[in-house]
Coordinates of C-alpha atoms and ligand atoms in Angstrom, one line a residue:
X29 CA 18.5 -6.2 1.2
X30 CA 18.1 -3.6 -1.5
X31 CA 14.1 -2.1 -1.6
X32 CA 13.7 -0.7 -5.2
X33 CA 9.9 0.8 -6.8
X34 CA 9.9 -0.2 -10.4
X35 CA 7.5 2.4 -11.7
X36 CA 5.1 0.5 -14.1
X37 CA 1.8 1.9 -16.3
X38 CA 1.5 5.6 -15.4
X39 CA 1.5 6.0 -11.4
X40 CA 1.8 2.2 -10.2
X41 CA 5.2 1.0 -8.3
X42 CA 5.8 -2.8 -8.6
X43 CA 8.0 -3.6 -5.2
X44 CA 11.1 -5.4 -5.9
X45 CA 13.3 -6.8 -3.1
X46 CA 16.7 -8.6 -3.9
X47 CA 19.5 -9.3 -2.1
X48 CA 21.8 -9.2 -4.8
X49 CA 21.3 -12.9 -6.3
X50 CA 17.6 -13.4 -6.2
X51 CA 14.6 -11.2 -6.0
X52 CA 11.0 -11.2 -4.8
X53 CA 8.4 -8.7 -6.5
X54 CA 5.2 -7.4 -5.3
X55 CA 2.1 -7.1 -7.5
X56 CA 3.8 -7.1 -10.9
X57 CA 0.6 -5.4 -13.4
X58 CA 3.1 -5.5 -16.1
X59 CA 6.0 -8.1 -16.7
X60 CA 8.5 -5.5 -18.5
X61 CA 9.7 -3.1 -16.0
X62 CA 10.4 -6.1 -13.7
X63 CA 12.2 -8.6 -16.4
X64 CA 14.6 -5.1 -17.5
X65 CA 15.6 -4.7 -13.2
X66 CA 16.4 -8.1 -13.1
X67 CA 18.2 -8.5 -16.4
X68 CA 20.0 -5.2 -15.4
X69 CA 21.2 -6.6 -12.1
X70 CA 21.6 -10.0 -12.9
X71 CA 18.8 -11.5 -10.7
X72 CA 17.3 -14.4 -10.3
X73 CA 13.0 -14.0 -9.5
X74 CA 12.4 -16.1 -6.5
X75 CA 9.0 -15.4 -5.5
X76 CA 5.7 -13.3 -6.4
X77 CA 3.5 -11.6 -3.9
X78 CA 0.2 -10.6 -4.8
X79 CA -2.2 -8.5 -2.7
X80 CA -5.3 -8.2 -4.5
X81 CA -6.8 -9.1 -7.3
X82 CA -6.9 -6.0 -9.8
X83 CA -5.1 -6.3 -13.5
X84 CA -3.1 -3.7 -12.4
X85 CA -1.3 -5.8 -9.8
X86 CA -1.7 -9.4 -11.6
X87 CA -1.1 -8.2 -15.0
X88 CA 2.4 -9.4 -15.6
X89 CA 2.5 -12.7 -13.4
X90 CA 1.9 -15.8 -15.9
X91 CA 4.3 -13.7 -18.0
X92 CA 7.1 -13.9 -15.0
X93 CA 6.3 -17.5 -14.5
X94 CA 8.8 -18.9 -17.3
X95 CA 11.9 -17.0 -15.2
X96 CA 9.9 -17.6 -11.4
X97 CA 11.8 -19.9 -9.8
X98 CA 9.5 -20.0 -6.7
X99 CA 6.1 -19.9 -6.1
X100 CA 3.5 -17.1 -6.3
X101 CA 1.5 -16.1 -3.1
X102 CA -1.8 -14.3 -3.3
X103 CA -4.8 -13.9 -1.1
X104 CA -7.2 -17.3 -0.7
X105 CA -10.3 -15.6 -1.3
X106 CA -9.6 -13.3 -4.5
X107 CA -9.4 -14.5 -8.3
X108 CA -5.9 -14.9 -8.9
X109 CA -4.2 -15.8 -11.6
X110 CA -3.6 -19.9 -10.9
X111 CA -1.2 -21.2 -9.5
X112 CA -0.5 -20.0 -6.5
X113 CA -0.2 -20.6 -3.1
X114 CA -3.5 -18.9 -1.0
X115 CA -2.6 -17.4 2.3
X116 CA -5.4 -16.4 4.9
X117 CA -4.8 -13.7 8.0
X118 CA -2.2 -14.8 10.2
X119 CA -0.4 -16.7 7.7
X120 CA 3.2 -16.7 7.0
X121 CA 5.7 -17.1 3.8
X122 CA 9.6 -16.9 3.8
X123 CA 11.2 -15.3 1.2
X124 CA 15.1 -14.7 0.3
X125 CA 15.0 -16.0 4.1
X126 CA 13.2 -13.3 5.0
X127 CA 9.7 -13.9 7.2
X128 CA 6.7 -11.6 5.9
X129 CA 3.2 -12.1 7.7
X130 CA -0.4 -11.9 6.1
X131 CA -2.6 -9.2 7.2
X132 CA -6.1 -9.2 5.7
X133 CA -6.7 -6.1 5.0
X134 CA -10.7 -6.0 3.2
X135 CA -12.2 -2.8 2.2
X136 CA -10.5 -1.9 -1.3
X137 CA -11.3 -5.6 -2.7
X138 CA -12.8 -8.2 -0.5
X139 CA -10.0 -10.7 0.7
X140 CA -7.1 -7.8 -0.3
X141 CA -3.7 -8.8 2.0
X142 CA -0.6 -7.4 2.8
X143 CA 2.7 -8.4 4.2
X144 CA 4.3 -7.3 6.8
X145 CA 8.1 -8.2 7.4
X146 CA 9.5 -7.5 10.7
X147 CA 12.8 -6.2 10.1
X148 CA 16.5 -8.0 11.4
X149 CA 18.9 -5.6 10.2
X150 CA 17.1 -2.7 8.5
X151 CA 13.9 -1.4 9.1
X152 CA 10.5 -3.2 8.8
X153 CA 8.7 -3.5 5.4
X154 CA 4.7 -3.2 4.9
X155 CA 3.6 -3.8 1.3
X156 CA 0.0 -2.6 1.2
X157 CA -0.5 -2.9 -2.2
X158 CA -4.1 0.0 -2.5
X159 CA -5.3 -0.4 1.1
X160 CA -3.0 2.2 2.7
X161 CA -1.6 4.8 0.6
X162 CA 0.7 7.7 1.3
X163 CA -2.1 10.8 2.8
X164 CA -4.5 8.4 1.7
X165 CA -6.1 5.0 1.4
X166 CA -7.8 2.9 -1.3
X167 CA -11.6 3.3 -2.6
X168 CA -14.0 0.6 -1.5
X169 CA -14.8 -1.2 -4.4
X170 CA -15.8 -4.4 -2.4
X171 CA -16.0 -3.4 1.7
X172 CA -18.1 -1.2 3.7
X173 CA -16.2 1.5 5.4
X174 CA -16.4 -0.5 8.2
X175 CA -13.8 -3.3 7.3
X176 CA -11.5 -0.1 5.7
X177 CA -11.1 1.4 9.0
X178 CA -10.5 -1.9 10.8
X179 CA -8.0 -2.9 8.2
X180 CA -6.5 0.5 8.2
X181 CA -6.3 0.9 12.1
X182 CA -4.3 -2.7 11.8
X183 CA -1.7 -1.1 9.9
X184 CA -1.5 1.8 11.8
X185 CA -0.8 0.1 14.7
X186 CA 2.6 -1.4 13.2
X187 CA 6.3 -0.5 14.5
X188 CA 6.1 3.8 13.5
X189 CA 9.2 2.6 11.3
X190 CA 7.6 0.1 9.1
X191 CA 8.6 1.2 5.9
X192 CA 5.1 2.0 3.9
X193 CA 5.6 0.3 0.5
X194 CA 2.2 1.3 -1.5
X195 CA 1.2 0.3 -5.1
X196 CA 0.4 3.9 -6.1
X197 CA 2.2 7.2 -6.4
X198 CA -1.2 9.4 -5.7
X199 CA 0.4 11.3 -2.9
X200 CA 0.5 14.7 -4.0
X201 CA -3.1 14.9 -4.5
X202 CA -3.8 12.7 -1.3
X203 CA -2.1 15.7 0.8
X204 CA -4.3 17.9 -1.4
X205 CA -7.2 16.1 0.4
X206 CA -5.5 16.0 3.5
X207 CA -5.1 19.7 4.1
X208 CA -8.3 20.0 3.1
X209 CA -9.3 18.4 6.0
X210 CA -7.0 19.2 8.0
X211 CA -5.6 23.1 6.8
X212 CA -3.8 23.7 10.5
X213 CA -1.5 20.1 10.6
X214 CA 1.7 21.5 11.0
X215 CA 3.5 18.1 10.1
X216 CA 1.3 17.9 6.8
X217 CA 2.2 20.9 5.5
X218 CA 5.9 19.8 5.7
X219 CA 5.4 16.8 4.4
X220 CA 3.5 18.1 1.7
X221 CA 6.7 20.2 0.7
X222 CA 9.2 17.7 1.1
X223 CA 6.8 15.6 -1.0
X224 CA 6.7 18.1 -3.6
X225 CA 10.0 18.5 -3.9
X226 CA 10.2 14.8 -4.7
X227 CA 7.9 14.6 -7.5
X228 CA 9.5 17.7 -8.9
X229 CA 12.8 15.5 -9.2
X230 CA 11.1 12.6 -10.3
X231 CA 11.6 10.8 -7.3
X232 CA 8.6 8.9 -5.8
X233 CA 7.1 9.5 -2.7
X234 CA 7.8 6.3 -1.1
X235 CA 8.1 4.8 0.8
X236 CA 6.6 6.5 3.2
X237 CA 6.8 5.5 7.3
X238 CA 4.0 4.3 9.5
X239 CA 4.9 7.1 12.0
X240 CA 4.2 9.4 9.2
X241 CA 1.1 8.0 8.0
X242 CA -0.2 8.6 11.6
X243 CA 0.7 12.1 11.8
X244 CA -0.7 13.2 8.7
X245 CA -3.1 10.6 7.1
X246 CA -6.7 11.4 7.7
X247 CA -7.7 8.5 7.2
X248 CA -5.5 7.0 10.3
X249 CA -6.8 9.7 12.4
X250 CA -10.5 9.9 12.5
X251 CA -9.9 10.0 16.1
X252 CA -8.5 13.5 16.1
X253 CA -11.0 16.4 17.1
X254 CA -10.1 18.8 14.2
X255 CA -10.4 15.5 12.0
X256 CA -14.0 14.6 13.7
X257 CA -15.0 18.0 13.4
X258 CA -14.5 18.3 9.2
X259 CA -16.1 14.9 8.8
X260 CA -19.1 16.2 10.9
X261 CA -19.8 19.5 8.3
X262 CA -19.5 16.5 5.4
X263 CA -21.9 14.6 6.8
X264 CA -20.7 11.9 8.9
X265 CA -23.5 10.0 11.1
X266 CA -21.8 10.3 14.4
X267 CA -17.9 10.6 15.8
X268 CA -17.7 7.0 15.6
X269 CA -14.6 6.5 14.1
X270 CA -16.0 4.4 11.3
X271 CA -18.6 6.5 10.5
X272 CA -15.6 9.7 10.4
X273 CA -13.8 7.2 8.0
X274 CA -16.9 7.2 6.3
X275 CA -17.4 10.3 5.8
X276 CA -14.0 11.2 4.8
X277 CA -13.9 8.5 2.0
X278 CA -17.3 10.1 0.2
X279 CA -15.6 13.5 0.7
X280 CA -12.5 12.2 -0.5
X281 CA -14.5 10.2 -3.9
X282 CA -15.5 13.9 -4.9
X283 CA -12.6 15.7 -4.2
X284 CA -10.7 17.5 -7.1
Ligands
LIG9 ZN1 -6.7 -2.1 -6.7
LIG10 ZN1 -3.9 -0.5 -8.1

């Protein structure tokens, strides 16, 4: 199975997985970049995932549907665009015979999902569309902080080699954040370099790996004292760890 990041509007990646006949995209914004990969590589579209609702990730799907030659799967309680087939938590789809399960992740949208694939012969595959981002995590457009964390602390407790397949490339200035919060994280500041590096090639960022993510996303580690300890000087409530998150994500919203 091939794992590609079609790079669409300025910072989005639209997922594509194929295994060399057919492929399945995730949250296609714009129908271009995805109709030039599989016209380049001769592929078939079999499927459409969709994890939340914004035009950015729904933009390009009744475009698709002409070439789709299976169906396209999007959260049950989101406006997306119809048909498709709504999943709930728990939930399960096979695609290129490959078994992805439904998280529901609210916090950045209301009934935002993602799928989670287990892995047989490579590693697993999270695509978590804007609730987990490389160093960071999505702004809560329709959850309390509350649901973020939970939905965030679901993720984080996936296999450490999950492949992290976000919608976004906002990881450099993510880290930014990060160190901010966190200026003696050994493991960030590396990261942050190698990360660098990337984007100075013009390669992206991702994906990243859940084992990563835990080691220097603050926002999977409001349990961490040095963490706590920031989040209490910006004004977090108590070291609860979703009043930390919290208090990192207002931080975060004014961070430049
Ligand atoms: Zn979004
Ligand atoms: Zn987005």
């Amino acid at each position: 199975m091939n794992l590609t990041a079609l790079p669409a509007f300025t910072d989005n990646y639209i997922w594509m997985l194929d295994d060399g006949t057919s492929a399945v995209v995730v949250d296609p914004g714009e129908a271009a970049p995805v109709q030039a990969a599989l016209d380049a590589r001769r592929l078939a579209l079999a499927a459409i995932l969709v994890t939340h609702h914004h035009g950015d990730h729904v933009g390009g799907v009744d475009a698709l549907r002409s070439r789709l030659k299976g169906p396209v799967y999007g959260p049950r309680r989101e406006q997306i665009p119809t048909p498709y087939v709504a999943l709930d938590d728990g939930d399960a789809v096979e695609v290129l015979d490959q078994r992805f399960e439904v998280i529901e992740v609210p916090g950045h949208t209301a009934g935002h999902i993602a799928y989670f694939h287990a892995g047989r012969e490579g590693a697993p595959i999270l695509f978590c569309g804007d609730t987990l981002f490389s160093g960071g995590c999505g702004r809560l457009f329709e959850g309390t902080p509350e649901q973020m964390h939970r939905s965030l602390s679901r993720l984080a407790a996936l296999p450490g080699d999950s492949r992290v397949c976000c919608a976004h490339e906002y990881t450099l200035s993510n880290l930014k954040f990060a160190r901010a919060v966190e200026p003696d994280n050994a493991a960030l500041a590396r990261y942050s370099a190698d990360c660098e590096a990337l984007r100075a090639d013009n390669r992206p960022t991702l994906p990243s790996s859940i084992a990563v993510e835990r080691e220097v996303n603050p926002f999977l580690r409001c349990d961490q004292s040095a963490i706590v300890r920031s989040a209490t000087r910006h004004g977090a409530a108590s070291t609860a760890g979703s009043d930390v998150f919290a208090a990192l994500r207002r931080w975060k919203n004014d961070f430049r």
